[in-house]
PDB file of C-alpha atoms in Angstrom:
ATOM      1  CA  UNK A   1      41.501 119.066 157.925  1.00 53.00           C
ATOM      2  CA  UNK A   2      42.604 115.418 156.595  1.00 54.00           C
ATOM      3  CA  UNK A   3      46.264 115.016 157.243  1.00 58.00           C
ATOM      4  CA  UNK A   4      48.427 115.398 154.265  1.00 54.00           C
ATOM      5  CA  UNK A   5      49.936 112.151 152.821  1.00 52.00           C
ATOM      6  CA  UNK A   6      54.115 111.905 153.852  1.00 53.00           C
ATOM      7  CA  UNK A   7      54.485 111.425 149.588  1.00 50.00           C
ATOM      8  CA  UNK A   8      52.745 114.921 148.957  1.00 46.00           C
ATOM      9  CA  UNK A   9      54.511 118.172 148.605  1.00 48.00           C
ATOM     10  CA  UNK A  10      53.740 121.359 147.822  1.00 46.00           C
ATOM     11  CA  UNK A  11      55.855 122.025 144.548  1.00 49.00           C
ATOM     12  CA  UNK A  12      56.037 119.145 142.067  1.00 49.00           C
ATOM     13  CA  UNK A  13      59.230 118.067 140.104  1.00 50.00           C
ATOM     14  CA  UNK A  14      59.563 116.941 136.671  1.00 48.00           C
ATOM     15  CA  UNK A  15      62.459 114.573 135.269  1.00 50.00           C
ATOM     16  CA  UNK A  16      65.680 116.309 133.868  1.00 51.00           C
ATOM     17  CA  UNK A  17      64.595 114.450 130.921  1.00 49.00           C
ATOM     18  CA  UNK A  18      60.711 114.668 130.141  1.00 49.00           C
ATOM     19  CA  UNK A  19      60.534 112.979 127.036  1.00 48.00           C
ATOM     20  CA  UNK A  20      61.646 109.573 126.478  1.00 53.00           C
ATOM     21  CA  UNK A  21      65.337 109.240 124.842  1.00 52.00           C
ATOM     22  CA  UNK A  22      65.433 107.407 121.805  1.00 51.00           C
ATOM     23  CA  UNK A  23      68.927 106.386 120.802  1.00 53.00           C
ATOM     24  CA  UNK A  24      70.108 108.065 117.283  1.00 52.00           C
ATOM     25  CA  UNK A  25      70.745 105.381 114.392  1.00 53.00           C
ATOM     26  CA  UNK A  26      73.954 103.147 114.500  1.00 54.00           C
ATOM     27  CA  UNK A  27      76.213 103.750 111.985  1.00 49.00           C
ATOM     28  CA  UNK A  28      77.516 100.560 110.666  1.00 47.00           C
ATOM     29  CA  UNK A  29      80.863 100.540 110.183  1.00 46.00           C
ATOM     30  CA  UNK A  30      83.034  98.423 107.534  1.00 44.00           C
ATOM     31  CA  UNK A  31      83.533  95.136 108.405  1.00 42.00           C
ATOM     32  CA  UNK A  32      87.466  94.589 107.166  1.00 40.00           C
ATOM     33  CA  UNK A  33      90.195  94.675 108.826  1.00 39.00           C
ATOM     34  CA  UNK A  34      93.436  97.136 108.533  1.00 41.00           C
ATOM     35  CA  UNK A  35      95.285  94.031 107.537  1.00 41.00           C
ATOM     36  CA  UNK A  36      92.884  93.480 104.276  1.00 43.00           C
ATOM     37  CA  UNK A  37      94.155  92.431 100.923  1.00 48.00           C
ATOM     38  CA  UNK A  38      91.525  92.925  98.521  1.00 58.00           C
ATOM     39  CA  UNK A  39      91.326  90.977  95.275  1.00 77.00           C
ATOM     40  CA  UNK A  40      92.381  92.864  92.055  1.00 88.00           C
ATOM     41  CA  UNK A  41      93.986  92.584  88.967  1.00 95.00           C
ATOM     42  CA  UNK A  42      97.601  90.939  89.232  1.00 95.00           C
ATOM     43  CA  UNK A  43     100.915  92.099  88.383  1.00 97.00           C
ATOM     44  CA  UNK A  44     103.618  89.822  86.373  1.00 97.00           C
ATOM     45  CA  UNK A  45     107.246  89.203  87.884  1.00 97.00           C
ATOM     46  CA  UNK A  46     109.702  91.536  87.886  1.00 98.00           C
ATOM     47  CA  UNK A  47     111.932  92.216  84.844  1.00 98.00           C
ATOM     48  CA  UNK A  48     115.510  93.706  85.706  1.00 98.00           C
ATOM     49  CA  UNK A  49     116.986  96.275  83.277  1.00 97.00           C
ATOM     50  CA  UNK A  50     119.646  97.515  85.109  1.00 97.00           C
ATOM     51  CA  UNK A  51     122.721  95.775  87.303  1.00 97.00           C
ATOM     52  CA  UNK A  52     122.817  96.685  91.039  1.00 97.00           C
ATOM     53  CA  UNK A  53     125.909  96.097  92.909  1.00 97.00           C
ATOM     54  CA  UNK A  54     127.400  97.039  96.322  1.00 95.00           C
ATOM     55  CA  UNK A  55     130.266  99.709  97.056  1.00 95.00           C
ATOM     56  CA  UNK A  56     132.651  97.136  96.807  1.00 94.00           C
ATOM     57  CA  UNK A  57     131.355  95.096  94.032  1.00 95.00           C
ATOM     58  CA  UNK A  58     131.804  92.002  96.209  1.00 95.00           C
ATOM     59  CA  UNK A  59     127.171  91.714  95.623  1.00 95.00           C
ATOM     60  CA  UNK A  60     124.865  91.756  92.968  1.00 96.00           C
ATOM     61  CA  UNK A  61     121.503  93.136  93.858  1.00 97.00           C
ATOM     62  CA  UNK A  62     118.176  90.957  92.723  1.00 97.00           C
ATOM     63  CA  UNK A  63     115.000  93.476  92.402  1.00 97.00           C
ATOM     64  CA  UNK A  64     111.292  92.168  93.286  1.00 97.00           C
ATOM     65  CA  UNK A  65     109.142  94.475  92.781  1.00 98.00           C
ATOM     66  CA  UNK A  66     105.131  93.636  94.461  1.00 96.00           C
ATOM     67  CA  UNK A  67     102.678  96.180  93.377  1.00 96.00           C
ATOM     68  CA  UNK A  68      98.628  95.541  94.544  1.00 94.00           C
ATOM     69  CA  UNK A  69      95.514  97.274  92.576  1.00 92.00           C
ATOM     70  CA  UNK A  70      91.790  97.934  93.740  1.00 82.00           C
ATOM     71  CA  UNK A  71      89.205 100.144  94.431  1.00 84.00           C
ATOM     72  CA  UNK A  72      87.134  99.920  91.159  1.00 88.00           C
ATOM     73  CA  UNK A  73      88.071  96.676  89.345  1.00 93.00           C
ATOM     74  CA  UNK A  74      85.476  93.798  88.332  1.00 93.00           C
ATOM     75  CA  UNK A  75      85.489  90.825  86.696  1.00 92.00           C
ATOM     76  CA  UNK A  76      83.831  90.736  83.064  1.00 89.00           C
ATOM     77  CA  UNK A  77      83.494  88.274  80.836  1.00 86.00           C
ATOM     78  CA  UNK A  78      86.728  86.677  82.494  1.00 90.00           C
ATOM     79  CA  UNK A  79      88.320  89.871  82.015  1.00 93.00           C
ATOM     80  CA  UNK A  80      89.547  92.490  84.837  1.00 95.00           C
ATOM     81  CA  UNK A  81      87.194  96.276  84.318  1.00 95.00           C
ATOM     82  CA  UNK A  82      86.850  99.091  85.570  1.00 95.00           C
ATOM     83  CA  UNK A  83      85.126 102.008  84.543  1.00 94.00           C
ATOM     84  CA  UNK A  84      86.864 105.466  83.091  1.00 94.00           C
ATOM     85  CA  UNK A  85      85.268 107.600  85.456  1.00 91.00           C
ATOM     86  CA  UNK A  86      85.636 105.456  88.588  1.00 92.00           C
ATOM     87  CA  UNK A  87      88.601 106.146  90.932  1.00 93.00           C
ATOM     88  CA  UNK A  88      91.615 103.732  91.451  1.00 94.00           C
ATOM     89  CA  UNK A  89      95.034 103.017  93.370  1.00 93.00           C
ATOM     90  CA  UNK A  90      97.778 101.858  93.062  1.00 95.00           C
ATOM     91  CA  UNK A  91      99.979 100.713  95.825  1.00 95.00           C
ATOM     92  CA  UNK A  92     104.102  99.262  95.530  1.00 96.00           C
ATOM     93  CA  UNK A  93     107.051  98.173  97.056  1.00 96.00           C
ATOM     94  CA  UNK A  94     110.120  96.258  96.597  1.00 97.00           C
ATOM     95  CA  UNK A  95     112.606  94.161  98.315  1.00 96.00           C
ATOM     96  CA  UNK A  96     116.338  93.754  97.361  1.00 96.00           C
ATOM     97  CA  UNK A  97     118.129  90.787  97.603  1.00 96.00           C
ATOM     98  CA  UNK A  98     121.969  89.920  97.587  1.00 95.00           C
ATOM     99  CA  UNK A  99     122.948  87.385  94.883  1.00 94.00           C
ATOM    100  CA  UNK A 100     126.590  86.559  96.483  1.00 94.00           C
ATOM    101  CA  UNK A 101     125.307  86.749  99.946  1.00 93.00           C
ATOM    102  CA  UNK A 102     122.432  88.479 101.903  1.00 92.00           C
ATOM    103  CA  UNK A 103     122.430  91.701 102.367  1.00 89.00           C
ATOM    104  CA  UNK A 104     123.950  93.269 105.787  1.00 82.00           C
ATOM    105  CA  UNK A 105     123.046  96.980 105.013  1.00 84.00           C
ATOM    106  CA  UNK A 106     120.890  99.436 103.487  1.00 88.00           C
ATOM    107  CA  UNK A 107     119.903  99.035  99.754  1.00 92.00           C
ATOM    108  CA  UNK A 108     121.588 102.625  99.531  1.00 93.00           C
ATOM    109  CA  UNK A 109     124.165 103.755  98.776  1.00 94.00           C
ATOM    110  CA  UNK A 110     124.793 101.464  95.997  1.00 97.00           C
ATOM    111  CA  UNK A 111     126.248 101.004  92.316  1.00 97.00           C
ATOM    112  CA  UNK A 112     124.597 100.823  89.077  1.00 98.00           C
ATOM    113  CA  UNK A 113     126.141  99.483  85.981  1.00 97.00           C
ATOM    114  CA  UNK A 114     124.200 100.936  83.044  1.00 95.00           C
ATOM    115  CA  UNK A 115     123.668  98.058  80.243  1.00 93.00           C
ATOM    116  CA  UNK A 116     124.209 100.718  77.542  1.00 91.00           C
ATOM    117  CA  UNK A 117     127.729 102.098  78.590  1.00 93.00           C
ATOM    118  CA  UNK A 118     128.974 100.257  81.857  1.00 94.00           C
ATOM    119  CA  UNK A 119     129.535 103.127  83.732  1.00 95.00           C
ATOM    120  CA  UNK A 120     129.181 102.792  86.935  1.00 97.00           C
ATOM    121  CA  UNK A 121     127.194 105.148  89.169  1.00 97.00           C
ATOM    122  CA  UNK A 122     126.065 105.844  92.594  1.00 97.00           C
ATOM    123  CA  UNK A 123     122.194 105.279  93.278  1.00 97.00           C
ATOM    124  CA  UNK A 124     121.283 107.923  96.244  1.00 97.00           C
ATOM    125  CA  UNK A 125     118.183 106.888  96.700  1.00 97.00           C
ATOM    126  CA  UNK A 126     115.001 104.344  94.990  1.00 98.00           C
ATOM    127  CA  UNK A 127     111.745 105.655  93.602  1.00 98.00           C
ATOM    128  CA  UNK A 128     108.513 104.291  92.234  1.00 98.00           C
ATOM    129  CA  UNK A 129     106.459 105.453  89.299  1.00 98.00           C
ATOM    130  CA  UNK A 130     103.377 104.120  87.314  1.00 98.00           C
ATOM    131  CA  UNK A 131     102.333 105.170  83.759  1.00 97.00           C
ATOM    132  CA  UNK A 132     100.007 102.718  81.399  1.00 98.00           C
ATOM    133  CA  UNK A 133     100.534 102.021  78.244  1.00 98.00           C
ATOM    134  CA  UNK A 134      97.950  99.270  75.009  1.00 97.00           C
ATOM    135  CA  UNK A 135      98.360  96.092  76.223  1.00 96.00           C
ATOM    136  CA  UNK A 136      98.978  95.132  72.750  1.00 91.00           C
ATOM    137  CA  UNK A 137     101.755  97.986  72.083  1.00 94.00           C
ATOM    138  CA  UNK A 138     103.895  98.981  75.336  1.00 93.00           C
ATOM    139  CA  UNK A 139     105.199 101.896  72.905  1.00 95.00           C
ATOM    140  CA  UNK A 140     102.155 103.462  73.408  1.00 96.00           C
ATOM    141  CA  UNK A 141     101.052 104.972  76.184  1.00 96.00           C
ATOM    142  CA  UNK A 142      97.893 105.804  77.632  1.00 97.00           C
ATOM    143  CA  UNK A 143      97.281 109.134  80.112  1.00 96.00           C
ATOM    144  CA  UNK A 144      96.441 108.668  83.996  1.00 96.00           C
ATOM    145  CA  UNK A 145      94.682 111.504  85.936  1.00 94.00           C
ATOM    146  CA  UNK A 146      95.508 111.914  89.526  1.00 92.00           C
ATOM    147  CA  UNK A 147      92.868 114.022  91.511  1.00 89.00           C
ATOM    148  CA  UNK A 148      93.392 115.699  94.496  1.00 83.00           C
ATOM    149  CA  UNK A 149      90.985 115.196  97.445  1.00 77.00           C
ATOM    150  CA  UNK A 150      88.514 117.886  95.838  1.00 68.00           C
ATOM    151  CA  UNK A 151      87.304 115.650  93.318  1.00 58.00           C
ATOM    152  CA  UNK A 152      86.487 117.541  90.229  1.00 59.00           C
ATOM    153  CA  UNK A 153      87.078 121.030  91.772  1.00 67.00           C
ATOM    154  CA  UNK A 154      90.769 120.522  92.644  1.00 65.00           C
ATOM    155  CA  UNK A 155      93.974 120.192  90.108  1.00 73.00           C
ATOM    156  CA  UNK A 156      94.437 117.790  87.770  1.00 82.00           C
ATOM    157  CA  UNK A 157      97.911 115.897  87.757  1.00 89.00           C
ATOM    158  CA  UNK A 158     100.010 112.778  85.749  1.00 91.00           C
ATOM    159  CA  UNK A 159     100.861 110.667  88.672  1.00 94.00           C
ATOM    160  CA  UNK A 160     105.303 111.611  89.639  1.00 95.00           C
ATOM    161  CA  UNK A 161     107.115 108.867  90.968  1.00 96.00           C
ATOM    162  CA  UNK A 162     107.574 109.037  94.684  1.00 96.00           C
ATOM    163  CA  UNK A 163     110.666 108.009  96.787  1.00 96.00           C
ATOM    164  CA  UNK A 164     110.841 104.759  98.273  1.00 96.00           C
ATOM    165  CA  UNK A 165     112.743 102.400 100.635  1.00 95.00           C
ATOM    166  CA  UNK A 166     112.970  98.638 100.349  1.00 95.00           C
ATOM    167  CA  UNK A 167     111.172  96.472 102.370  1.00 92.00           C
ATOM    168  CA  UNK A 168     107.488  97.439 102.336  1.00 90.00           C
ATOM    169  CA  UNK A 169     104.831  94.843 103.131  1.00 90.00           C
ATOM    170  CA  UNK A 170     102.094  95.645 100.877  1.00 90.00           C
ATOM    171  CA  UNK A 171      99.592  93.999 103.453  1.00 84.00           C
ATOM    172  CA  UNK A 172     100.020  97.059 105.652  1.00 79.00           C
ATOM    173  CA  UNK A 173      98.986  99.845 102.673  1.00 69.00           C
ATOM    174  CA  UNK A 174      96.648 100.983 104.140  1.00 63.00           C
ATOM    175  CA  UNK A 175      97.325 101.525 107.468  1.00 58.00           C
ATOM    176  CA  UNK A 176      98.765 104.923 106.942  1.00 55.00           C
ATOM    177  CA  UNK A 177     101.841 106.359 105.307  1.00 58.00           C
ATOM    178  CA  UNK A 178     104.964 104.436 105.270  1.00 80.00           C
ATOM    179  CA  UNK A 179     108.276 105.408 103.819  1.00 91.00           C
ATOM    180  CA  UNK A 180     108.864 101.688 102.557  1.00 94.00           C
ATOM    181  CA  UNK A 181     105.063 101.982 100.327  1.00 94.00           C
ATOM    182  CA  UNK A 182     104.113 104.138  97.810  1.00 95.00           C
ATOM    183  CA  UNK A 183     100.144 104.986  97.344  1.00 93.00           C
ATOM    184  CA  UNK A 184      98.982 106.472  94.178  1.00 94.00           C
ATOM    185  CA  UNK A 185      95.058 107.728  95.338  1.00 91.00           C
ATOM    186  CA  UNK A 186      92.405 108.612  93.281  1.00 92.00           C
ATOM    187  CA  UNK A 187      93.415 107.932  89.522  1.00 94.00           C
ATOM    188  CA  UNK A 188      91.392 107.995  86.297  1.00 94.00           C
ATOM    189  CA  UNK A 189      92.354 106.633  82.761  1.00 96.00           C
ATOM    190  CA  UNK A 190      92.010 109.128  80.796  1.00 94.00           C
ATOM    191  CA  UNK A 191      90.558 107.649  77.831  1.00 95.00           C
ATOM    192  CA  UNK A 192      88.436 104.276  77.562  1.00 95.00           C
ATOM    193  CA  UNK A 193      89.864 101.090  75.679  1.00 95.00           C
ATOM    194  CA  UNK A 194      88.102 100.790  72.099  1.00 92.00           C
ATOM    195  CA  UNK A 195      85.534  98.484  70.670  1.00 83.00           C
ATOM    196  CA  UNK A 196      83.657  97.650  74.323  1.00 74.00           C
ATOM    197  CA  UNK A 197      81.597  94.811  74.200  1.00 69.00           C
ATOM    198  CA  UNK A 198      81.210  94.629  70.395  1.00 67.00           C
ATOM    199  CA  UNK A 199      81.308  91.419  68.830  1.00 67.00           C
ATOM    200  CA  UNK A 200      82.687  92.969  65.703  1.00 70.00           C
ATOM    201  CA  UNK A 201      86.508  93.876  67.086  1.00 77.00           C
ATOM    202  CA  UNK A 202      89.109  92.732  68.796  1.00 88.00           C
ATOM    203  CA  UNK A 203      88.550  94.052  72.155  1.00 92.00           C
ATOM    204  CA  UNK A 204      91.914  97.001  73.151  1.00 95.00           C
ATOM    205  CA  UNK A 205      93.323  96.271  76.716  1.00 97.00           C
ATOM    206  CA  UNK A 206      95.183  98.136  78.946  1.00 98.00           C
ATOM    207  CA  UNK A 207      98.408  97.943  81.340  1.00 98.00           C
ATOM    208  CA  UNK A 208      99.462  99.451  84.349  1.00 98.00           C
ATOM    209  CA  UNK A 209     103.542  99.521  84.317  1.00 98.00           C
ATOM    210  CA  UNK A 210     104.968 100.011  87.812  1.00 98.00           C
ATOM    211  CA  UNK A 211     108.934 101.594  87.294  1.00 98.00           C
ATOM    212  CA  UNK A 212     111.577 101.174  90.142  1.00 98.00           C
ATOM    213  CA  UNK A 213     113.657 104.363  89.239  1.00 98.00           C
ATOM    214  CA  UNK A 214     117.747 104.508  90.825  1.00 98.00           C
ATOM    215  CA  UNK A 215     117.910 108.388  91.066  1.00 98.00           C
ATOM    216  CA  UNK A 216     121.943 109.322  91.068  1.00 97.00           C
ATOM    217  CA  UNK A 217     124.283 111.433  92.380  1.00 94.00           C
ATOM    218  CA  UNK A 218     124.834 112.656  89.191  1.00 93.00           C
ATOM    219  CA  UNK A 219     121.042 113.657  88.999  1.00 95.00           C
ATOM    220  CA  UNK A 220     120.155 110.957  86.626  1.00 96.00           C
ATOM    221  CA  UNK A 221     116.775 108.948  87.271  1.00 97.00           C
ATOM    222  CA  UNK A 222     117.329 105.286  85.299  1.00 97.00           C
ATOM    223  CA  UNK A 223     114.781 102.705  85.289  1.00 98.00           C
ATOM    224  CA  UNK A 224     116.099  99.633  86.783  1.00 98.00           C
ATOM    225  CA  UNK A 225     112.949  97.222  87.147  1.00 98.00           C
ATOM    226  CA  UNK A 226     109.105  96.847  85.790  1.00 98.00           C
ATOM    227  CA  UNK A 227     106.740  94.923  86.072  1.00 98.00           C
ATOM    228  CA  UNK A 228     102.915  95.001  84.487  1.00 97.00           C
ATOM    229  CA  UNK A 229      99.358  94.705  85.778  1.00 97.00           C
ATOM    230  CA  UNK A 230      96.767  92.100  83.845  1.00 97.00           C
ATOM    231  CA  UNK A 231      95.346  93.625  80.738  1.00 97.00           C
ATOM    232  CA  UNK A 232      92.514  95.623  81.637  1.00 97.00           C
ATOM    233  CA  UNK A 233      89.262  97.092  80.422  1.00 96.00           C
ATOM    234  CA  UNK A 234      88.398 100.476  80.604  1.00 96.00           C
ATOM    235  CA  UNK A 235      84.988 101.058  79.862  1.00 94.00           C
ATOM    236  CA  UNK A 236      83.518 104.593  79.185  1.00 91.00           C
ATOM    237  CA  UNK A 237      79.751 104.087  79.356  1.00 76.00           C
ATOM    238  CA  UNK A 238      77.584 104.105  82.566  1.00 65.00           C
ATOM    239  CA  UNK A 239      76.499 100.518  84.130  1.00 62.00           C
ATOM    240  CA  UNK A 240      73.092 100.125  81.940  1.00 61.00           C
ATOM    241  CA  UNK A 241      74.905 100.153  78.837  1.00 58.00           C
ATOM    242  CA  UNK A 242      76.656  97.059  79.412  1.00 55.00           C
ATOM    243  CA  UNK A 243      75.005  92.996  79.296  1.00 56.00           C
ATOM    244  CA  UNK A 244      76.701  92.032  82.445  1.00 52.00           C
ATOM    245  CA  UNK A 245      75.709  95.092  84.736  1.00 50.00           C
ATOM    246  CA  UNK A 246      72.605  92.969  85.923  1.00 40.00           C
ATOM    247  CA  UNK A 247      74.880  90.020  86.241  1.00 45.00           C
ATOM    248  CA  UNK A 248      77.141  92.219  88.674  1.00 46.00           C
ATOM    249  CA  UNK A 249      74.547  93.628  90.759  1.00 41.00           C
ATOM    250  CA  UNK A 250      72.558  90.063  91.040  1.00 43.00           C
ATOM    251  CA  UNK A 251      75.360  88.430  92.280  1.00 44.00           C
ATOM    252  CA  UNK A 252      76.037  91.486  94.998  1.00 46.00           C
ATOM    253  CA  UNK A 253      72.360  90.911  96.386  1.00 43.00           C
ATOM    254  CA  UNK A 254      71.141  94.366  94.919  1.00 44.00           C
ATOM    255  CA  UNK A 255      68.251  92.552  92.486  1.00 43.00           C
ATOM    256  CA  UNK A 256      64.881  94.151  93.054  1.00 43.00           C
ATOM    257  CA  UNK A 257      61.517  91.681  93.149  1.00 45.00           C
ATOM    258  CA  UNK A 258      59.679  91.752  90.143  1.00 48.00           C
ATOM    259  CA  UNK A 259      56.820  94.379  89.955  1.00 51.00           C
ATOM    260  CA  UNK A 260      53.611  92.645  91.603  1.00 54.00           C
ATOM    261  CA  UNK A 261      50.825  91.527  88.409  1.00 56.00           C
ATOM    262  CA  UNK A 262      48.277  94.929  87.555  1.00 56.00           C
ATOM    263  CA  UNK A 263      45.256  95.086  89.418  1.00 57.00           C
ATOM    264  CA  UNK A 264      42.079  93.654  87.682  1.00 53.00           C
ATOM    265  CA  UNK A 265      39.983  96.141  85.537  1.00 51.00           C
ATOM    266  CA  UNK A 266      36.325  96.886  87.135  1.00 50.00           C
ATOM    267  CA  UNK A 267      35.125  95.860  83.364  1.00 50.00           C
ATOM    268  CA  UNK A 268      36.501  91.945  84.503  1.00 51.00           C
ATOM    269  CA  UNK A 269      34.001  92.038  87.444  1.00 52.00           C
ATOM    270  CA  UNK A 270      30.237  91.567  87.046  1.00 53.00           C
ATOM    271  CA  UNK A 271      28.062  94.686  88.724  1.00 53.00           C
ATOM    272  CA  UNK A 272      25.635  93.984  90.726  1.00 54.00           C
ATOM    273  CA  UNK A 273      22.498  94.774  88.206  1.00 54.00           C
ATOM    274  CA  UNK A 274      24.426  91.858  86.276  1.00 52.00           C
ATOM    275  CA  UNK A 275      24.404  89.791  89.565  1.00 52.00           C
ATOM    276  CA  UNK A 276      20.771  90.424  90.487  1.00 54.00           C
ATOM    277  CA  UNK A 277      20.135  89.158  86.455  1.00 60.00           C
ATOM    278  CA  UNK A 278      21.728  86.369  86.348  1.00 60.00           C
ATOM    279  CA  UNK A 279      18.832  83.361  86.044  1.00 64.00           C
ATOM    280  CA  UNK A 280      17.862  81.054  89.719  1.00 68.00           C
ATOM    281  CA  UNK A 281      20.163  77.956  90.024  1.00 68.00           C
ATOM    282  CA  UNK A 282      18.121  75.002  88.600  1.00 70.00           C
ATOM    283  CA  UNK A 283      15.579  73.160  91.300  1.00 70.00           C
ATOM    284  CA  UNK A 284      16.718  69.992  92.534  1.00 67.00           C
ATOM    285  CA  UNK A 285      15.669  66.981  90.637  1.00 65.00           C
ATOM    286  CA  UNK A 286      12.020  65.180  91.649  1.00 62.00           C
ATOM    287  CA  UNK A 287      11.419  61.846  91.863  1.00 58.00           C
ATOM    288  CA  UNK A 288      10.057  58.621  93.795  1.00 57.00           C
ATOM    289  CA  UNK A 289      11.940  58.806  96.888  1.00 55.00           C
ATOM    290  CA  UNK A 290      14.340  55.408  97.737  1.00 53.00           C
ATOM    291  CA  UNK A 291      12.822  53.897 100.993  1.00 54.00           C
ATOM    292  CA  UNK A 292      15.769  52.485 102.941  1.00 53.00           C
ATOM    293  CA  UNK A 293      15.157  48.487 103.458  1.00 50.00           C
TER     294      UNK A 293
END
């Protein structure tokens, strides 16, 4: 018998991996950085109500309040939109700043001179609230939503002011949870602004008021600073109702090519009894023939 080859054996093996691996789709992730700060609608300066001073009364205390939206804000007809059932956040902070001379310590504990009596009392600790209100008529004020992580399934809740330090940097919201930013996730107006895109009104705007609150040790919460988003749109129709929706989604690349033309109708093309009808091309002309010189 032939001698066997030194590259045969007697039991064969198979790869631990017969078939060939394929490697499973790439998710793509964002693009952005922690450090984003997105465009949105922008808040005016801050207006003091109340006088801060230190435990001495040797410094007066200057509040800035800085206060960021996004998530679900456009631009529409050179106004700032969003729509009703859309989510949106808010995010704040605020600095304080000596008026006699920087401040060496904590913002807290503090005094606070109320306008309407001049009392003085001692502010425990700062806290940050937003409400919104007809842009037109700060007396009146509109109803947020604030959902919980469920969506629709979980509780329902107007948005509670939140304790605060100074000293946030709003570029850093949303890194995580900081104890110098407040957050408010996941909020609905509750009603739409009136008379949306007709010609026929005056178009109704909307505010977002951000309140620095000086909570006491007398238990008292006083507002000592606002300040007030752009006036805003709230619109309560879907995308298709609106002129501009096709303006939006050209401009973010999501235009579709126009349908291709219909195919031609068999009654536009000649069958081929018609062909076989059709008369002989003419015969070429006769004549004397030109002899070349």
């Amino acid at each position: 018998l032939p001698a066997r080859p030194a590259s045969f054996t007697s039991m064969t093996t198979f790869p631990s991996h017969p078939y060939q691996q394929f490697p499973g789709p790439i998710r793509k992730r964002r693009a952005e950085s922690i450090f984003s700060f997105e465009m949105g609608p922008f808040f005016s300066s801050t207006k003091q109500h109340e006088e801060l001073l230190s435990l001495d009364q040797t410094n007066g205390y200057q509040i800035q309040l800085h206060a960021k939206m996004d998530r679900g804000f456009f631009r529409a007809d050179q106004d700032w939109a969003c729509y009703r059932r859309n989510y949106f956040q808010v995010s704040s902070t605020f600095d304080v700043l000596g008026i006699n001379y920087p401040l060496q310590t904590s913002e807290v504990p503090c005094l606070l001179r109320k306008s309407s009596t001049q009392e003085l009392h001692q502010v425990e600790f700062f806290s940050i609230g937003v409400s919104a209100c007809v842009s037109s008529n700060p007396e009146k004020k509109i109803e947020l939503v604030q959902h919980t992580p469920k969506r629709d399934k979980g509780p329902q809740m107007v948005p509670k002011p939140q304790p605060v330090r100074a000293g946030g940097n709003l570029h850093l919201a949303s890194v995580g949870s900081s104890h110098q930013i407040v957050t408010f996730e996941r909020m609905q107006f509750k009603t739409a602004t009136a008379n949306n895109g007709k010609r026929r009104a005056a178009q109704q705007y909307y505010e977002i008021v951000i309140d620095l609150f000086a909570n006491t040790s007398q238990g008292e919460t006083i507002c000592v600073a606002t300040c007030q988003s752009a006036p805003l749109v709230v619109r309560g129709r879907s995308p298709g109702h609106y002129a501009d929706s096709h303006t939006r989604y050209k401009h973010n690349g999501m235009t579709t090519s126009p349908p291709p033309p219909p195919p031609l109708s068999h009654h536009h093309l000649p069958s081929s009894d018609q062909q076989q009808r059709l008369p002989p091309p003419p015969p070429p002309p006769s004549g004397p023939t030109a002899i070349p010189s």
